[in-house]
Tab-separated table of C-alpha atoms and ligand atoms in Angstrom:
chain	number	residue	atom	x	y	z
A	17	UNK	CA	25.159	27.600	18.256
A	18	UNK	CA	23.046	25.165	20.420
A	19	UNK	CA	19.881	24.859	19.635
A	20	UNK	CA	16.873	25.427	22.621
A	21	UNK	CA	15.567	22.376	23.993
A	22	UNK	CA	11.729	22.554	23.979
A	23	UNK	CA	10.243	23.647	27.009
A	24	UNK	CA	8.589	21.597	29.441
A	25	UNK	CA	5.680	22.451	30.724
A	26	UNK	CA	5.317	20.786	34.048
A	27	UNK	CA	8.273	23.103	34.809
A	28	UNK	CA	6.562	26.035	33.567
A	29	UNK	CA	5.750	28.672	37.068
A	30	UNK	CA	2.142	30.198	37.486
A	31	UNK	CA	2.639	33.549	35.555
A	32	UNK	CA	4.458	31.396	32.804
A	33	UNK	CA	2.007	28.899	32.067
A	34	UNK	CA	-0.770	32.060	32.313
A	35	UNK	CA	1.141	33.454	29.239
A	36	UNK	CA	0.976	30.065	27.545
A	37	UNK	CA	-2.438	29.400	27.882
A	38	UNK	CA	-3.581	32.897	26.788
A	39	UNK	CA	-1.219	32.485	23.441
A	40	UNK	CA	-3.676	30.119	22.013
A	41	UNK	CA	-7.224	29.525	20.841
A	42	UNK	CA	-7.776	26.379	18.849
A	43	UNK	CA	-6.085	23.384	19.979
A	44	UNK	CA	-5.874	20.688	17.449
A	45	UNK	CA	-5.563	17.335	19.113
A	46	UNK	CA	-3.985	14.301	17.221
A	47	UNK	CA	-6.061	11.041	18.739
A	48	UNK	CA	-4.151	7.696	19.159
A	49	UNK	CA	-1.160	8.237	21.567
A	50	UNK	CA	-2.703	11.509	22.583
A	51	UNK	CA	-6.295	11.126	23.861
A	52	UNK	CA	-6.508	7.488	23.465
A	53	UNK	CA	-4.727	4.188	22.853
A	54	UNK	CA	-6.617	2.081	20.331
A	55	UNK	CA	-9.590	1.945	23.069
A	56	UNK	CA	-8.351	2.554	26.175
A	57	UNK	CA	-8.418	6.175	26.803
A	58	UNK	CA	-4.775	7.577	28.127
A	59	UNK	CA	-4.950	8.812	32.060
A	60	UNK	CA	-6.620	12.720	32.675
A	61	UNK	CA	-6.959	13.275	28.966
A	62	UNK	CA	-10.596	13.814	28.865
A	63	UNK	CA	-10.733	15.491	31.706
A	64	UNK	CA	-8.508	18.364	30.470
A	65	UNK	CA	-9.791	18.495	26.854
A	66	UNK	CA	-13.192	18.887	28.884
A	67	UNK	CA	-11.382	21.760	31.049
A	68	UNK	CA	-10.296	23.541	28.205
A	69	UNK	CA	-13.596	23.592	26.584
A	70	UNK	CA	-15.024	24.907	29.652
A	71	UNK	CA	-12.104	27.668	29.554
A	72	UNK	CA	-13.576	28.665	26.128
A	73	UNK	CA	-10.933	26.733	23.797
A	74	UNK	CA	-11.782	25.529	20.175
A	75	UNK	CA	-11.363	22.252	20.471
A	76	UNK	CA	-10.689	19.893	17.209
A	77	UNK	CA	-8.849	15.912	17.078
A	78	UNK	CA	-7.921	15.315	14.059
A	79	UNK	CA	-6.932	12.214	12.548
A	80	UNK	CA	-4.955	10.534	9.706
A	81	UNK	CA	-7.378	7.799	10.315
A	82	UNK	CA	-9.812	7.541	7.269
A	83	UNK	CA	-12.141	4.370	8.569
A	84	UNK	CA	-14.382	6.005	10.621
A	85	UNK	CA	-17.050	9.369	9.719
A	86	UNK	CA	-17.149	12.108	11.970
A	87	UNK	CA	-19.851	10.584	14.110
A	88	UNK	CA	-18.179	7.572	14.718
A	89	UNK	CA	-15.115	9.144	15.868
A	90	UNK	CA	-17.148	11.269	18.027
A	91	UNK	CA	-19.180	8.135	19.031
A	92	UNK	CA	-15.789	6.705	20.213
A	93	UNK	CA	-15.090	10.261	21.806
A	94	UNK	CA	-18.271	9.987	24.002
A	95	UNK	CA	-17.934	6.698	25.346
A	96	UNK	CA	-14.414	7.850	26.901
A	97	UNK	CA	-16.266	10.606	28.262
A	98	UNK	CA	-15.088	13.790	26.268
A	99	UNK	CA	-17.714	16.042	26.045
A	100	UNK	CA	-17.411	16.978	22.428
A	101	UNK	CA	-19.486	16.132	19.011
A	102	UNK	CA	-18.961	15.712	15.304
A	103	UNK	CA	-18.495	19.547	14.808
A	104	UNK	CA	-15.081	18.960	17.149
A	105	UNK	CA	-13.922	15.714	14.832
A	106	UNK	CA	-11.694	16.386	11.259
A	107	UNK	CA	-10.957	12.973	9.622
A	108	UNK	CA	-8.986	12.322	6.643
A	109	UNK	CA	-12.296	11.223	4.557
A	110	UNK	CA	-14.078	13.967	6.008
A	111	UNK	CA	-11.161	16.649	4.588
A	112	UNK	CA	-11.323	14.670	1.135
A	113	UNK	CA	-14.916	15.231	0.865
A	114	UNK	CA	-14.541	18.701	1.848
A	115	UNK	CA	-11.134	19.548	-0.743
A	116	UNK	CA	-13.598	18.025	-3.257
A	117	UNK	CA	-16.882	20.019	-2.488
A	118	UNK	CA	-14.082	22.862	-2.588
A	119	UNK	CA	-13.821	22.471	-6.230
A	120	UNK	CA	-17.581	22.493	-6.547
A	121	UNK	CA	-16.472	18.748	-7.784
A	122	UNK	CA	-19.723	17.024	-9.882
A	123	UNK	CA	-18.472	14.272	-11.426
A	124	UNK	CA	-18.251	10.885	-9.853
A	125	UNK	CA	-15.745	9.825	-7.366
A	126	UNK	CA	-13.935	5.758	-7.717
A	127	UNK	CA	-13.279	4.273	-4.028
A	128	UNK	CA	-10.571	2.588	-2.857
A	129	UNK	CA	-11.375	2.731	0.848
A	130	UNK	CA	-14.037	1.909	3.611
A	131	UNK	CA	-17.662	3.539	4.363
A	132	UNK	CA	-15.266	6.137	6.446
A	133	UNK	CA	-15.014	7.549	3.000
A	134	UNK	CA	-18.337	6.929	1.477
A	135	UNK	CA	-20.519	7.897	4.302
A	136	UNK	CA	-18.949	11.929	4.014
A	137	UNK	CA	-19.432	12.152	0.284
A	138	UNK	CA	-23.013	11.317	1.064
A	139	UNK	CA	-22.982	14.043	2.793
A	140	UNK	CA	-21.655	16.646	0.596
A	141	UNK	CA	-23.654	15.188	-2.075
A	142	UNK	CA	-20.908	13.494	-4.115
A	143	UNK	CA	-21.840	10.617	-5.973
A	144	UNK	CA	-19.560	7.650	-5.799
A	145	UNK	CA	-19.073	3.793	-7.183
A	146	UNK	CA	-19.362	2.701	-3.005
A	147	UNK	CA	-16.963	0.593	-1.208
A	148	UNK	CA	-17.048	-3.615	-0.676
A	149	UNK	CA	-15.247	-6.249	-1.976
A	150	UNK	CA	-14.337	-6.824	-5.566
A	151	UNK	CA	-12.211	-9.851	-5.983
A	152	UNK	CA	-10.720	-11.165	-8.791
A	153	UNK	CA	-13.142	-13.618	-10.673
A	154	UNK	CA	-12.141	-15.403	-13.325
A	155	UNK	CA	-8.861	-14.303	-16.007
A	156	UNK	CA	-7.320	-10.901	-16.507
A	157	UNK	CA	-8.785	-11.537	-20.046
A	158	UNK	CA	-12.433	-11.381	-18.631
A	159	UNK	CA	-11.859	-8.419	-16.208
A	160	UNK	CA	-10.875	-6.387	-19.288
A	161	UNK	CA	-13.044	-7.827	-21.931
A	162	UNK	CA	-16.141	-8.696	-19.935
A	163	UNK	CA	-15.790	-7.961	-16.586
A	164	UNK	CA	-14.630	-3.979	-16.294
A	165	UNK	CA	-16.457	-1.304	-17.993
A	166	UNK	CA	-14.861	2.082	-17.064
A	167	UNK	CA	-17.543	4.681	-16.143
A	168	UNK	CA	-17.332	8.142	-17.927
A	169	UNK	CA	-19.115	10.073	-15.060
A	170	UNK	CA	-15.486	9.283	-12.790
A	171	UNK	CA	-13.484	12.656	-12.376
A	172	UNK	CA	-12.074	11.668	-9.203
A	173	UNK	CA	-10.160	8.382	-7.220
A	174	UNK	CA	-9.719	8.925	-3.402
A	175	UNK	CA	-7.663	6.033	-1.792
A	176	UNK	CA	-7.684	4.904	1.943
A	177	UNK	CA	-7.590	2.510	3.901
A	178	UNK	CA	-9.262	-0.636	2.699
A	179	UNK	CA	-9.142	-4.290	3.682
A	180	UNK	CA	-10.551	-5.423	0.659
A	181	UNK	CA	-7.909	-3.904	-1.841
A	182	UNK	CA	-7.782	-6.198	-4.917
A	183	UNK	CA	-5.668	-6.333	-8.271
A	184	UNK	CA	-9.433	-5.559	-9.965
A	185	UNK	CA	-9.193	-2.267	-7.592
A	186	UNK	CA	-6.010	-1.365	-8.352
A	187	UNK	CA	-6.764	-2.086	-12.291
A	188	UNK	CA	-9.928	0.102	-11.913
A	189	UNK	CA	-8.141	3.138	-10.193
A	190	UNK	CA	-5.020	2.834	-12.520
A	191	UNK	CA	-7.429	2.849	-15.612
A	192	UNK	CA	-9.150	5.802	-14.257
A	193	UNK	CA	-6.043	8.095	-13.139
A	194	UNK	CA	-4.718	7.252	-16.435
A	195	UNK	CA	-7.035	10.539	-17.563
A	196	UNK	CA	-5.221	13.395	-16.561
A	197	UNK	CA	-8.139	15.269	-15.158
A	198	UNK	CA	-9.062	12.995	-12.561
A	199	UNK	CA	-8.252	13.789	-9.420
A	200	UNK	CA	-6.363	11.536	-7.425
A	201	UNK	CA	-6.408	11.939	-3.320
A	202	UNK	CA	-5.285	9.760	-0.523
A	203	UNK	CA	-6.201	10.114	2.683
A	204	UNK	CA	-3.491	9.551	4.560
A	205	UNK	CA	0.057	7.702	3.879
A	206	UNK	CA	1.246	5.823	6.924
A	207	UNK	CA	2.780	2.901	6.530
A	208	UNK	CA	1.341	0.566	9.260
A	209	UNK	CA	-1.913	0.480	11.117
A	210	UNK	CA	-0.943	-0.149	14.885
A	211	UNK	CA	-2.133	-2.994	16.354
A	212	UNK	CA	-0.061	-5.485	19.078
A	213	UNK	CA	1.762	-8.730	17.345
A	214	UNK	CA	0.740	-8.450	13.519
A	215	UNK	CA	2.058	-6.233	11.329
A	216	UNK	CA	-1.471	-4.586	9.802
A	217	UNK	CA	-0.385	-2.687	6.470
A	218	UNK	CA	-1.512	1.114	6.510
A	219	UNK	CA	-3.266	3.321	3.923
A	220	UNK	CA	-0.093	4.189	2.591
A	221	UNK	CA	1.015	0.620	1.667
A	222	UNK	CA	-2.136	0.975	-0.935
A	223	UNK	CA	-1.664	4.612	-2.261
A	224	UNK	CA	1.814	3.732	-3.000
A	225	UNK	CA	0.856	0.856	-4.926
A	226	UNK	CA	-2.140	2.916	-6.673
A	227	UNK	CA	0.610	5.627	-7.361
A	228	UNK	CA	2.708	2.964	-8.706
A	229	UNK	CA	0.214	1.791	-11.773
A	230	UNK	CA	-0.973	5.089	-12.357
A	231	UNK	CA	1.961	6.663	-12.384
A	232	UNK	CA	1.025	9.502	-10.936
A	233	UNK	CA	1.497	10.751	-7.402
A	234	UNK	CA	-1.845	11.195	-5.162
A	235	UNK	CA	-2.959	14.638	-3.122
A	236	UNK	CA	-2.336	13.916	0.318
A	237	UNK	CA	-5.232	15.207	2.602
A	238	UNK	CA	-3.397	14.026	5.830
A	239	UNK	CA	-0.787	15.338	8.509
A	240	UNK	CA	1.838	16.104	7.766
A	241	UNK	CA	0.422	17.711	4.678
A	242	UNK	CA	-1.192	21.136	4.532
A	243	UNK	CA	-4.710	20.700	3.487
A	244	UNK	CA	-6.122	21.112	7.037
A	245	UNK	CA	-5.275	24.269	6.998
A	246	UNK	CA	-5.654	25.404	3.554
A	247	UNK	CA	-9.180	24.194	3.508
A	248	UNK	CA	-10.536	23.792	6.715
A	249	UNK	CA	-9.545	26.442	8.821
A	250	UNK	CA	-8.280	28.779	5.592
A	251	UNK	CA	-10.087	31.944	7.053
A	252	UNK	CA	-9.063	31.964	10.670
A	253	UNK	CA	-5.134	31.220	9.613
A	254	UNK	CA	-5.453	34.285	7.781
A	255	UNK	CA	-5.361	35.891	10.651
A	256	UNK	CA	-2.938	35.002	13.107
A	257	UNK	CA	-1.654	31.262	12.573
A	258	UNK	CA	0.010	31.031	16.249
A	259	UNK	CA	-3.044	31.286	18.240
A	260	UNK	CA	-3.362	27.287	17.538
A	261	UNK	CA	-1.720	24.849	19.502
A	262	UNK	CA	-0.697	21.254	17.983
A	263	UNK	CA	-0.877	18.667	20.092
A	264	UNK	CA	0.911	15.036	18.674
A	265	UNK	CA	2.695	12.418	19.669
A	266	UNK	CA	4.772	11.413	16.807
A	267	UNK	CA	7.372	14.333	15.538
A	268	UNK	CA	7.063	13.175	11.889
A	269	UNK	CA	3.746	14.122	11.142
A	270	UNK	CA	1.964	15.774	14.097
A	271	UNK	CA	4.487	18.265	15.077
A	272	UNK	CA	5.786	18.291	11.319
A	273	UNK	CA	2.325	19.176	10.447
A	274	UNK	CA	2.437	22.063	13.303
A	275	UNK	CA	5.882	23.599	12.727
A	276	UNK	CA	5.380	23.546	8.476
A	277	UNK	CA	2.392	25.685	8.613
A	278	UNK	CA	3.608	27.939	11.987
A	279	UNK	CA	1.275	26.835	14.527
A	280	UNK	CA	2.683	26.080	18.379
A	281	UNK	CA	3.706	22.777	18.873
A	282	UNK	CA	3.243	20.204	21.934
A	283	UNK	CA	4.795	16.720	21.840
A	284	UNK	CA	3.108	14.509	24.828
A	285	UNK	CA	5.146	11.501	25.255
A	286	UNK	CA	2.300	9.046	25.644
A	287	UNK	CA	2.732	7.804	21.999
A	288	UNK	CA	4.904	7.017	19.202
A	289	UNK	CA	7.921	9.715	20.386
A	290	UNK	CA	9.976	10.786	23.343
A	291	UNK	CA	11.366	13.820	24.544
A	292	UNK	CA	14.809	11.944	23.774
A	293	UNK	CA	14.060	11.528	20.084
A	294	UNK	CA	14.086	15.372	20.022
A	295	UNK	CA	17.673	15.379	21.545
A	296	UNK	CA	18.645	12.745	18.894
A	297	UNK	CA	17.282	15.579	16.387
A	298	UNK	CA	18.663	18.466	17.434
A	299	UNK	CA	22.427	16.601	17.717
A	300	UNK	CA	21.876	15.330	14.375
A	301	UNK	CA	21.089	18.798	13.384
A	302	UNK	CA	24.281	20.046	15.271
A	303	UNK	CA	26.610	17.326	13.733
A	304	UNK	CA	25.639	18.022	10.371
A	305	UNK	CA	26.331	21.063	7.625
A	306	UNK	CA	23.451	21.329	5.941
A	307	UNK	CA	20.038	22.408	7.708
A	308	UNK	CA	17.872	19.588	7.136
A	309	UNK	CA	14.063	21.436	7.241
A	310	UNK	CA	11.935	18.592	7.628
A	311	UNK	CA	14.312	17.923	10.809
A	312	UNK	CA	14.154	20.925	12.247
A	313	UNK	CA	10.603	21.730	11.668
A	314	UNK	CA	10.440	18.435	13.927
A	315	UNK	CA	11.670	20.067	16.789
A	316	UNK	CA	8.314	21.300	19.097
A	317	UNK	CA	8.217	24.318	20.868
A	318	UNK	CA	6.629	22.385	24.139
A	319	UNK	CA	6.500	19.154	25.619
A	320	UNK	CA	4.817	17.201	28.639
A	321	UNK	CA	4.732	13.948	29.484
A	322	UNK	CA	1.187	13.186	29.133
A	323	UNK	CA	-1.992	15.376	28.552
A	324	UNK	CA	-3.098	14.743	31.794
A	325	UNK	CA	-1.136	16.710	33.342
A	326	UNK	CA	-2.033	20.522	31.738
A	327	UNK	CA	-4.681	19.957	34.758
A	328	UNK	CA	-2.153	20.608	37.493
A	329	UNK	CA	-1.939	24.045	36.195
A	330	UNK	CA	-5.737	24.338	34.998
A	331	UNK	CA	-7.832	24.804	38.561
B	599	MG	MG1	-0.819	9.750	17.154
């Protein structure tokens, strides 16, 4: 049986893209290849996430990014002209402060990461050992003997992105992990961090090495994990899951994210994936026996080829 291709919407007729629009409420908004590349923000995309907030939609981006807090992203947001604040932003440090403060969490929390991450549990009240540099200075001998004195208040390592990762961090984190109560989250585990002509290692490059000496595995806060929804929206997907739209650019975590926890899914192809990688998909899904999940829960349910243009059918 062939499988449907998703639907484009630029195709969609009047009454059609009426019944799409009223199927939703919340529309979750990944950022970079969505809204904006790195600083340049993609063509129309303010403009509709502004019409849609006019229209009465809840409007949230959310990002794997764990760097900035959620005034800095919004910050960024304003200067590209969306009209939206920090109550519209959901950032990977911002979730790990939140799954902590979940646990009513009030021990001490070991960094690896940036003031993204810091800056949040000061505002949930979560003490923490602070972010910076920590080289290496002197022997391994003096690190353990002199150096490194673990803290007893630590119940809890989050790891994210951090330029100033060190074998001293790594020791520290390992050393604490090594206690099977502490709590070990990552923000986020992609690979690279995109930027034009250098290959800039990502978050993940760091959690797996963290997971690696500690031997354990971390709690993922970001897509395509699940924690956005079991924590941050946990009473309104009680309800009625479908009345949120996804909106991503890359199929292995955006619309991943979307299809694994039964929200509607749009792929805009101003990103990472094309409407062509989906055809790849579902062929690879047709050539093969076995019903691969994570590849078919990559398939979205709608695509268009940028953002921008919901606003043909918005006046
Ligand atoms: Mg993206």
């Amino acid at each position: 049986m062939l499988r449907n291709l998703p639907k484009n919407i630029a195709e969609f007729s009047k009454v059609e893209f009426k019944k799409f629009f009223d199927s939703f409420d919340y529309v979750l908004l990944d950022c970079d290849g969505v809204l904006w590349l790195h600083n340049n923000v993609i063509d129309g995309s303010n403009t509709v996430v502004n019409r849609l907030i006019e229209l009465g939609k809840k409007i949230y981006f959310i990002t794997n990014n764990s760097t900035k807090t959620r005034d800095e992203l919004a910050e960024k947001a304003k200067t590209m002209n969306f009209n939206v604040g920090f109550d519209n932003m959901i950032s990977t440090s911002y979730l790990a402060a939140h799954y902590l403060k979940s646990l009513n969490f009030n021990k001490k929390v070991y960094i690896v990461g940036s003031t993204g991450i810091s800056r949040e549990l000061d505002a949930v009240g979560i003490k923490h050992t602070g972010v910076g540099q920590d080289p290496m200075n002197g022997s391994l001998a003096t690190l353990v003997k002199e150096q490194f004195k673990p803290d007893p208040e630590i119940g809890a390592v989050i790891v994210g992105f951090d330029e100033h990762i060190s074998f001293p961090k790594m020791m520290k984190a390992a050393t604490y992990l090594d206690k099977k109560e502490t709590i070990f989250i990552a923000t986020n585990t992609d690979e690279r961090f995109p930027m034009p002509g250098f290959v800039i290692p990502g978050t993940g490059s760091i959690v797996r090495a963290i997971e690696t000496c500690g031997e354990r595995k971390a709690i993922v806060m970001g897509k395509p994990e699940n924690w956005l929804c079991d924590i941050f929206f946990k009473e309104e997907m009680k309800k009625d899951r479908s009345r949120f739209l996804m909106v991503g650019d890359r199929l292995n975590t955006d619309i991943l994210f979307g299809k694994k926890n039964k929200l509607q899914t749009l792929l805009v192809e101003t990103g990472v994936h094309k409407i062509e990688r989906v055809k790849e998909i579902i062929e690879e899904l047709e050539n093969s026996k076995e019903q691969d999940e994570e590849l078919v829960n990559q398939i979205p349910d709608f695509y268009i080829t940028k953002l921008g243009d919901l606003l043909n059918n918005l006046d």
